[in-house]
Amino acid sequence: AQKITQTQPGMFVQEKEAVTLDCTYDTSDPSYGLFWYKQPSSGEMIFLIYQGSYDQQNATEGRYSLNFQKARKSANLVISASQLGDSAMYFCAMREGYGNKLVFGAGTILRVKS
Amino acid sequence: DADVTQTPRNRITKTGKRIMLECSQTKGHDRMYWYRQDPGLGLRLIYYSFDVKDINKGEISDGYSVSRQAQAKFSLSLESAIPNQTALYFCATRETNTGELFFGEGSRLTVL
């Protein structure tokens, strides 16, 4: 079974609008961490945001927020006020327990239209 | 300078050739990783290391080997490259508390 599922291969959003990128995960471990990374066309991997399974609040970092719904096992990334520079591939990833590996989803390509 | 440096950044080689991708880091992290990225598959773990004496296979280790020469250096080798090893390869180090990975800039390998 897939540990991390990103169901949207590609998304379009109008500049200045908000967009939600979906991520669902599968784990039986009560302790885990969820990550989002951005990969622009230049190829580097840029860390965006982290949510721990025991964190009471949804994580936020500037225009990025993580909509963490534990019971539904979802960790959607919300980007507010989209900018052209947000056009990129976005990966959701999970660390299970205090394990040493991050498992990645297949990614979602986001295109911001002007 | 980047915290995690990979060399070479781009390499084109032929089937059957031996290739080494090198990674060095200045973050002082013990844990280092090699991932492979293919379109539609995300990043998949090849090998990871906790220290110079501890090497572990990831989900797709066949056809690859690694060497941890020092805390700061972790190299990936393809003993006899084949075309389906054409991919973007990432080295990463791991932050202890959250598990966040810090990635190198990637090494694009093409096997003809």
Tab-separated table of C-alpha atoms in Angstrom:
chain	number	residue	atom	x	y	z
A	1	ALA	CA	0.000	0.000	0.000
A	2	GLN	CA	1.138	3.500	-0.730
A	3	LYS	CA	2.340	5.311	2.365
A	4	ILE	CA	1.866	8.735	0.815
A	5	THR	CA	-0.721	9.487	-1.844
A	6	GLN	CA	-0.922	12.685	-3.844
A	7	THR	CA	-3.956	12.325	-6.074
A	8	GLN	CA	-3.466	15.462	-8.172
A	9	PRO	CA	-0.793	14.964	-10.841
A	10	GLY	CA	-1.233	18.577	-11.946
A	11	MET	CA	-3.016	21.715	-10.823
A	12	PHE	CA	-3.622	25.186	-12.198
A	13	VAL	CA	-4.304	28.258	-10.101
A	14	GLN	CA	-4.810	31.890	-10.976
A	15	GLU	CA	-2.233	34.297	-9.621
A	16	LYS	CA	-3.216	35.763	-6.233
A	17	GLU	CA	-5.693	32.989	-5.512
A	18	ALA	CA	-5.286	30.278	-2.883
A	19	VAL	CA	-4.681	26.654	-3.814
A	20	THR	CA	-4.800	23.391	-1.873
A	21	LEU	CA	-2.557	20.455	-2.732
A	22	ASP	CA	-3.819	17.157	-1.392
A	23	CYS	CA	-1.852	14.555	0.551
A	24	THR	CA	-3.082	11.494	2.365
A	25	TYR	CA	-0.890	9.143	4.348
A	26	ASP	CA	-1.026	5.688	5.794
A	27	THR	CA	0.625	4.697	9.054
A	28	SER	CA	-0.259	2.827	12.209
A	29	ASP	CA	2.469	4.520	14.211
A	30	PRO	CA	1.078	7.196	16.552
A	31	SER	CA	4.241	9.240	16.185
A	32	TYR	CA	5.086	10.565	12.755
A	33	GLY	CA	6.057	13.693	10.897
A	34	LEU	CA	4.745	15.167	7.680
A	35	PHE	CA	6.705	17.370	5.321
A	36	TRP	CA	6.151	19.360	2.170
A	37	TYR	CA	8.933	20.121	-0.287
A	38	LYS	CA	8.942	22.311	-3.374
A	39	GLN	CA	10.950	21.477	-6.464
A	40	PRO	CA	11.178	24.302	-9.020
A	41	SER	CA	12.201	23.625	-12.594
A	42	SER	CA	15.834	24.149	-11.610
A	43	GLY	CA	15.606	20.863	-9.704
A	44	GLU	CA	16.581	21.633	-6.134
A	45	MET	CA	14.432	20.435	-3.237
A	46	ILE	CA	13.216	23.210	-0.959
A	47	PHE	CA	11.720	22.460	2.455
A	48	LEU	CA	8.428	24.290	3.019
A	49	ILE	CA	6.688	23.110	6.149
A	50	TYR	CA	6.610	20.407	8.830
A	51	GLN	CA	3.806	18.983	10.973
A	52	GLY	CA	4.360	16.579	13.839
A	53	SER	CA	1.613	14.119	14.669
A	54	TYR	CA	1.352	15.417	18.222
A	55	ASP	CA	1.324	19.075	17.261
A	56	GLN	CA	-1.909	20.680	18.405
A	57	GLN	CA	-1.871	23.499	15.897
A	58	ASN	CA	-1.713	23.335	12.152
A	59	ALA	CA	1.714	24.374	10.938
A	60	THR	CA	2.125	27.672	9.123
A	61	GLU	CA	5.107	29.249	7.385
A	62	GLY	CA	4.381	32.536	5.689
A	63	ARG	CA	2.001	31.870	2.785
A	64	TYR	CA	2.133	28.127	3.419
A	65	SER	CA	-0.109	26.315	5.851
A	66	LEU	CA	-0.716	22.670	6.450
A	67	ASN	CA	-4.323	21.555	6.894
A	68	PHE	CA	-3.732	18.581	9.182
A	69	GLN	CA	-6.742	16.306	9.655
A	70	LYS	CA	-5.464	13.434	11.749
A	71	ALA	CA	-8.600	11.310	11.739
A	72	ARG	CA	-8.772	11.472	7.966
A	73	LYS	CA	-4.998	10.998	7.650
A	74	SER	CA	-4.650	13.990	5.432
A	75	ALA	CA	-2.026	16.729	5.376
A	76	ASN	CA	-2.976	19.146	2.642
A	77	LEU	CA	-0.758	22.082	1.751
A	78	VAL	CA	-2.495	25.413	1.341
A	79	ILE	CA	-0.716	28.167	-0.534
A	80	SER	CA	-2.345	31.556	-0.130
A	81	ALA	CA	-2.056	34.403	-2.621
A	82	SER	CA	-0.313	32.339	-5.297
A	83	GLN	CA	2.615	33.864	-7.129
A	84	LEU	CA	4.138	32.981	-10.480
A	85	GLY	CA	7.198	31.738	-8.607
A	86	ASP	CA	5.078	29.104	-6.911
A	87	SER	CA	4.962	27.157	-10.163
A	88	ALA	CA	6.815	23.970	-9.291
A	89	MET	CA	6.507	20.324	-8.327
A	90	TYR	CA	5.361	19.786	-4.746
A	91	PHE	CA	6.101	16.659	-2.744
A	92	CYS	CA	4.465	15.435	0.428
A	93	ALA	CA	6.593	13.147	2.629
A	94	MET	CA	6.249	11.252	5.896
A	95	ARG	CA	8.601	10.071	8.610
A	96	GLU	CA	7.151	7.185	10.621
A	97	GLY	CA	7.904	7.027	14.310
A	98	TYR	CA	11.452	8.032	15.051
A	99	GLY	CA	12.487	6.164	11.965
A	100	ASN	CA	15.243	7.266	9.766
A	101	LYS	CA	13.547	7.435	6.420
A	102	LEU	CA	11.279	9.851	4.662
A	103	VAL	CA	8.801	8.331	2.245
A	104	PHE	CA	7.673	10.595	-0.578
A	105	GLY	CA	4.532	10.872	-2.632
A	106	ALA	CA	4.613	11.043	-6.424
A	107	GLY	CA	4.235	14.816	-6.415
A	108	THR	CA	1.854	17.434	-7.802
A	109	ILE	CA	2.848	19.903	-10.497
A	110	LEU	CA	1.414	23.341	-9.808
A	111	ARG	CA	1.163	25.971	-12.521
A	112	VAL	CA	0.262	29.527	-11.579
A	113	LYS	CA	-1.416	31.516	-14.354
A	114	SER	CA	-1.123	35.272	-14.733
B	1	ASP	CA	28.613	27.406	-0.451
B	2	ALA	CA	25.828	24.858	-0.279
B	3	ASP	CA	25.478	22.819	2.904
B	4	VAL	CA	25.138	19.613	0.872
B	5	THR	CA	27.225	19.420	-2.281
B	6	GLN	CA	26.929	16.829	-5.021
B	7	THR	CA	29.339	16.115	-7.840
B	8	PRO	CA	28.979	15.797	-10.728
B	9	ARG	CA	25.820	17.791	-11.358
B	10	ASN	CA	25.350	16.235	-14.768
B	11	ARG	CA	26.822	13.099	-16.280
B	12	ILE	CA	26.238	11.206	-19.490
B	13	THR	CA	27.690	7.735	-19.665
B	14	LYS	CA	27.361	4.474	-21.548
B	15	THR	CA	25.885	1.159	-20.553
B	16	GLY	CA	28.319	-0.939	-18.555
B	17	LYS	CA	30.440	1.922	-17.279
B	18	ARG	CA	31.180	2.416	-13.588
B	19	ILE	CA	29.920	5.695	-12.193
B	20	MET	CA	30.429	7.355	-8.842
B	21	LEU	CA	28.337	10.207	-7.505
B	22	GLU	CA	29.842	12.042	-4.589
B	23	CYS	CA	28.242	13.939	-1.757
B	24	SER	CA	29.743	16.067	0.976
B	25	GLN	CA	28.051	18.046	3.726
B	26	THR	CA	28.915	20.775	6.180
B	27	LYS	CA	25.823	20.461	8.373
B	28	GLY	CA	27.467	18.062	10.815
B	29	HIS	CA	24.625	15.571	10.511
B	30	ASP	CA	25.321	11.902	11.144
B	31	ARG	CA	22.633	10.601	8.850
B	32	MET	CA	22.989	10.743	5.100
B	33	TYR	CA	20.800	9.444	2.303
B	34	TRP	CA	20.747	8.776	-1.413
B	35	TYR	CA	17.447	9.114	-3.242
B	36	ARG	CA	16.519	8.645	-6.854
B	37	GLN	CA	13.810	10.701	-8.587
B	38	ASP	CA	11.863	9.451	-11.576
B	39	PRO	CA	8.865	11.185	-13.172
B	40	GLY	CA	5.590	10.037	-11.612
B	41	LEU	CA	7.360	8.069	-8.880
B	42	GLY	CA	8.555	10.782	-6.551
B	43	LEU	CA	11.762	10.148	-4.638
B	44	ARG	CA	12.751	6.629	-3.729
B	45	LEU	CA	15.378	5.713	-1.170
B	46	ILE	CA	18.455	3.850	-2.410
B	47	TYR	CA	20.737	3.718	0.652
B	48	TYR	CA	21.187	5.502	3.940
B	49	SER	CA	23.873	5.698	6.568
B	50	PHE	CA	23.911	6.586	10.243
B	51	ASP	CA	27.692	6.808	10.484
B	52	VAL	CA	30.801	5.473	8.770
B	53	LYS	CA	30.173	1.975	10.134
B	54	ASP	CA	26.459	1.816	9.476
B	55	ILE	CA	25.082	1.402	5.963
B	56	ASN	CA	21.490	0.413	5.232
B	57	LYS	CA	19.632	-0.542	2.082
B	58	GLY	CA	16.626	1.420	0.999
B	59	GLU	CA	13.762	0.266	-1.191
B	60	ILE	CA	15.695	0.231	-4.486
B	61	SER	CA	19.307	-0.688	-3.654
B	62	ASP	CA	19.835	-3.303	-6.379
B	63	GLY	CA	22.477	-2.187	-8.851
B	64	TYR	CA	23.916	0.405	-6.473
B	65	SER	CA	26.536	0.481	-3.736
B	66	VAL	CA	27.620	3.196	-1.322
B	67	SER	CA	30.606	4.200	0.728
B	68	ARG	CA	30.670	6.422	3.800
B	69	GLN	CA	34.228	7.626	3.848
B	70	ALA	CA	33.742	10.084	6.699
B	71	GLN	CA	30.914	11.746	8.554
B	72	ALA	CA	30.805	14.406	5.885
B	73	LYS	CA	31.133	12.214	2.783
B	74	PHE	CA	28.778	9.651	1.279
B	75	SER	CA	29.252	8.363	-2.260
B	76	LEU	CA	26.964	6.341	-4.496
B	77	SER	CA	28.341	3.942	-7.108
B	78	LEU	CA	26.794	2.251	-10.088
B	79	GLU	CA	29.138	-0.647	-10.808
B	80	SER	CA	27.787	-1.285	-14.291
B	81	ALA	CA	25.345	1.393	-15.362
B	82	ILE	CA	22.222	0.494	-17.322
B	83	PRO	CA	19.758	2.793	-19.146
B	84	ASN	CA	16.985	2.410	-16.557
B	85	GLN	CA	19.300	4.015	-14.017
B	86	THR	CA	18.871	7.254	-15.917
B	87	ALA	CA	17.430	9.554	-13.267
B	88	LEU	CA	17.979	12.532	-11.007
B	89	TYR	CA	19.883	11.515	-7.886
B	90	PHE	CA	19.751	13.386	-4.619
B	91	CYS	CA	21.963	13.197	-1.581
B	92	ALA	CA	20.478	14.431	1.686
B	93	THR	CA	21.321	14.807	5.348
B	94	ARG	CA	18.844	14.506	8.183
B	95	GLU	CA	18.127	16.910	11.003
B	96	THR	CA	17.874	14.950	14.233
B	97	ASN	CA	14.775	16.344	15.914
B	98	THR	CA	12.178	16.713	13.182
B	99	GLY	CA	13.683	14.430	10.612
B	100	GLU	CA	13.800	17.178	8.004
B	101	LEU	CA	16.033	16.322	5.076
B	102	PHE	CA	18.464	18.820	3.611
B	103	PHE	CA	19.090	18.050	-0.023
B	104	GLY	CA	21.955	18.585	-2.364
B	105	GLU	CA	21.270	20.165	-5.720
B	106	GLY	CA	20.936	16.830	-7.463
B	107	SER	CA	23.013	14.868	-9.961
B	108	ARG	CA	21.387	14.200	-13.300
B	109	LEU	CA	22.639	10.921	-14.733
B	110	THR	CA	21.951	9.720	-18.262
B	111	VAL	CA	22.940	6.197	-19.251
B	112	LEU	CA	22.961	5.607	-22.989
